[in-house]
Structures are given as C-alpha cells and as structure tokens.
Amino acid sequence: MPIDVEWDNAEKTIVRQTYGREVTYNDYYEGVKRRFELISSVEHPVDLIIDLRGFNPNLKGLVAAGRYASRHVPSNQRFVLLVGANLFIRSLVNTFIK
C-alpha cells in the first residue's frame, strides 16, 4: 500500500501514517479517510505521526489535497508530528492548521 495507516500503540492514542515514494491522489484521499476513521473510532484525544521520509510529492494538486484534509479533521485529533517533511510541505501544513 502506498500509504500505511495504523495505530502506533495499544492504547490507541497515536496514529502513524507512513507515505511510500509513489503516491497518487486517490491513495492520498484513501489514506486520509482511513486516518480519520481510526481517530473517530475512539473518544479520547489522538495524536498523529505523518512519516514523509520516503515521499516524493507531485506538486500538482497538493494544495487541494491538503485543503481537503484540513477541512475534515476529527474533533479529537490533537497534535501532528511531521517526520521527514521538507520546508515546502511544513509551510503548507502550517498554513492549513492555522
């Protein structure tokens, strides 16, 4: 799977989303949907680790994809930790979470 989304601990307080190198926008939307399903399945706060170390972003449509994700965040999602994100991706994420 181009994007792996799973609980990072048995307590279900952290979701880890790991991106592969080649990710289509359908893969992205499916990964976001799966992430939101996991987070919404519990009532307590959930933190998110997004591992982008292997990700090679295609800039076309990246803003729209980020906008989609930012508009559908579950109310119990708390902190987001980006691993391996370049300056452009970090700036884009910071724009959407403000």
mmCIF file of C-alpha atoms in Angstrom, residues 11-98:
data_model
loop_
_atom_site.group_PDB
_atom_site.id
_atom_site.type_symbol
_atom_site.label_atom_id
_atom_site.label_comp_id
_atom_site.label_asym_id
_atom_site.label_seq_id
_atom_site.Cartn_x
_atom_site.Cartn_y
_atom_site.Cartn_z
ATOM 1 C CA GLU A 11 -3.755 2.451 23.863
ATOM 2 C CA LYS A 12 -4.932 3.902 20.546
ATOM 3 C CA THR A 13 -3.655 7.383 21.326
ATOM 4 C CA ILE A 14 -1.318 7.697 18.318
ATOM 5 C CA VAL A 15 -1.972 7.058 14.632
ATOM 6 C CA ARG A 16 1.025 6.629 12.332
ATOM 7 C CA GLN A 17 0.604 7.439 8.644
ATOM 8 C CA THR A 18 3.609 6.420 6.530
ATOM 9 C CA TYR A 19 3.921 7.513 2.917
ATOM 10 C CA GLY A 20 5.650 5.448 0.248
ATOM 11 C CA ARG A 21 7.580 7.036 -2.589
ATOM 12 C CA GLU A 22 4.891 6.948 -5.272
ATOM 13 C CA VAL A 23 1.506 8.134 -4.014
ATOM 14 C CA THR A 24 -1.440 9.017 -6.247
ATOM 15 C CA TYR A 25 -4.126 11.444 -5.169
ATOM 16 C CA ASN A 26 -6.556 8.534 -4.839
ATOM 17 C CA ASP A 27 -4.030 6.902 -2.489
ATOM 18 C CA TYR A 28 -3.795 10.162 -0.556
ATOM 19 C CA TYR A 29 -7.559 10.537 -0.136
ATOM 20 C CA GLU A 30 -7.916 6.874 0.871
ATOM 21 C CA GLY A 31 -5.123 7.307 3.431
ATOM 22 C CA VAL A 32 -6.751 10.420 4.885
ATOM 23 C CA LYS A 33 -10.109 8.646 5.025
ATOM 24 C CA ARG A 34 -8.555 5.677 6.851
ATOM 25 C CA ARG A 35 -6.750 8.006 9.271
ATOM 26 C CA PHE A 36 -9.970 9.834 10.085
ATOM 27 C CA GLU A 37 -11.817 6.528 10.554
ATOM 28 C CA LEU A 38 -9.259 5.350 13.103
ATOM 29 C CA ILE A 39 -9.217 8.634 15.003
ATOM 30 C CA SER A 40 -13.019 8.895 15.002
ATOM 31 C CA SER A 41 -13.374 5.340 16.334
ATOM 32 C CA VAL A 42 -12.275 6.453 19.817
ATOM 33 C CA GLU A 43 -13.428 9.302 22.046
ATOM 34 C CA HIS A 44 -10.117 10.306 23.630
ATOM 35 C CA PRO A 45 -7.546 12.665 22.045
ATOM 36 C CA VAL A 46 -5.367 11.107 19.349
ATOM 37 C CA ASP A 47 -2.015 12.394 18.128
ATOM 38 C CA LEU A 48 -0.819 11.854 14.577
ATOM 39 C CA ILE A 49 2.619 10.992 13.216
ATOM 40 C CA ILE A 50 2.974 11.570 9.478
ATOM 41 C CA ASP A 51 6.151 9.964 8.143
ATOM 42 C CA LEU A 52 7.151 11.525 4.828
ATOM 43 C CA ARG A 53 10.739 10.279 4.658
ATOM 44 C CA GLY A 54 10.069 8.151 1.578
ATOM 45 C CA PHE A 55 7.589 10.512 -0.048
ATOM 46 C CA ASN A 56 8.281 12.173 -3.402
ATOM 47 C CA PRO A 57 5.474 14.750 -3.741
ATOM 48 C CA ASN A 58 3.921 15.669 -7.057
ATOM 49 C CA LEU A 59 3.144 19.354 -6.555
ATOM 50 C CA LYS A 60 0.152 19.351 -8.904
ATOM 51 C CA GLY A 61 -2.948 19.250 -6.726
ATOM 52 C CA LEU A 62 -1.031 19.213 -3.442
ATOM 53 C CA VAL A 63 -2.749 22.351 -2.143
ATOM 54 C CA ALA A 64 -6.227 20.966 -2.894
ATOM 55 C CA ALA A 65 -5.350 17.685 -1.196
ATOM 56 C CA GLY A 66 -4.086 19.495 1.898
ATOM 57 C CA ARG A 67 -7.172 21.682 1.980
ATOM 58 C CA TYR A 68 -9.392 18.581 1.861
ATOM 59 C CA ALA A 69 -7.566 17.000 4.805
ATOM 60 C CA SER A 70 -7.681 20.184 6.880
ATOM 61 C CA ARG A 71 -11.453 20.533 6.427
ATOM 62 C CA HIS A 72 -12.247 17.029 7.661
ATOM 63 C CA VAL A 73 -10.144 16.738 10.825
ATOM 64 C CA PRO A 74 -11.888 14.780 13.606
ATOM 65 C CA SER A 75 -12.558 16.849 16.725
ATOM 66 C CA ASN A 76 -10.406 14.545 18.870
ATOM 67 C CA GLN A 77 -7.282 14.805 16.693
ATOM 68 C CA ARG A 78 -4.704 16.639 18.749
ATOM 69 C CA PHE A 79 -1.033 17.053 17.783
ATOM 70 C CA VAL A 80 0.519 16.392 14.379
ATOM 71 C CA LEU A 81 4.183 15.429 14.081
ATOM 72 C CA LEU A 82 5.724 15.557 10.610
ATOM 73 C CA VAL A 83 8.770 13.349 10.062
ATOM 74 C CA GLY A 84 10.967 13.998 7.039
ATOM 75 C CA ALA A 85 8.927 16.891 5.638
ATOM 76 C CA ASN A 86 10.782 19.451 3.558
ATOM 77 C CA LEU A 87 10.316 23.190 4.107
ATOM 78 C CA PHE A 88 7.598 23.468 1.451
ATOM 79 C CA ILE A 89 5.493 20.687 2.987
ATOM 80 C CA ARG A 90 5.941 22.085 6.521
ATOM 81 C CA SER A 91 4.878 25.546 5.330
ATOM 82 C CA LEU A 92 1.860 24.106 3.547
ATOM 83 C CA VAL A 93 0.765 22.155 6.626
ATOM 84 C CA ASN A 94 1.247 25.207 8.856
ATOM 85 C CA THR A 95 -0.985 27.202 6.512
ATOM 86 C CA PHE A 96 -3.819 24.700 6.799
ATOM 87 C CA ILE A 97 -3.705 24.204 10.566
ATOM 88 C CA LYS A 98 -3.992 27.895 11.408
#
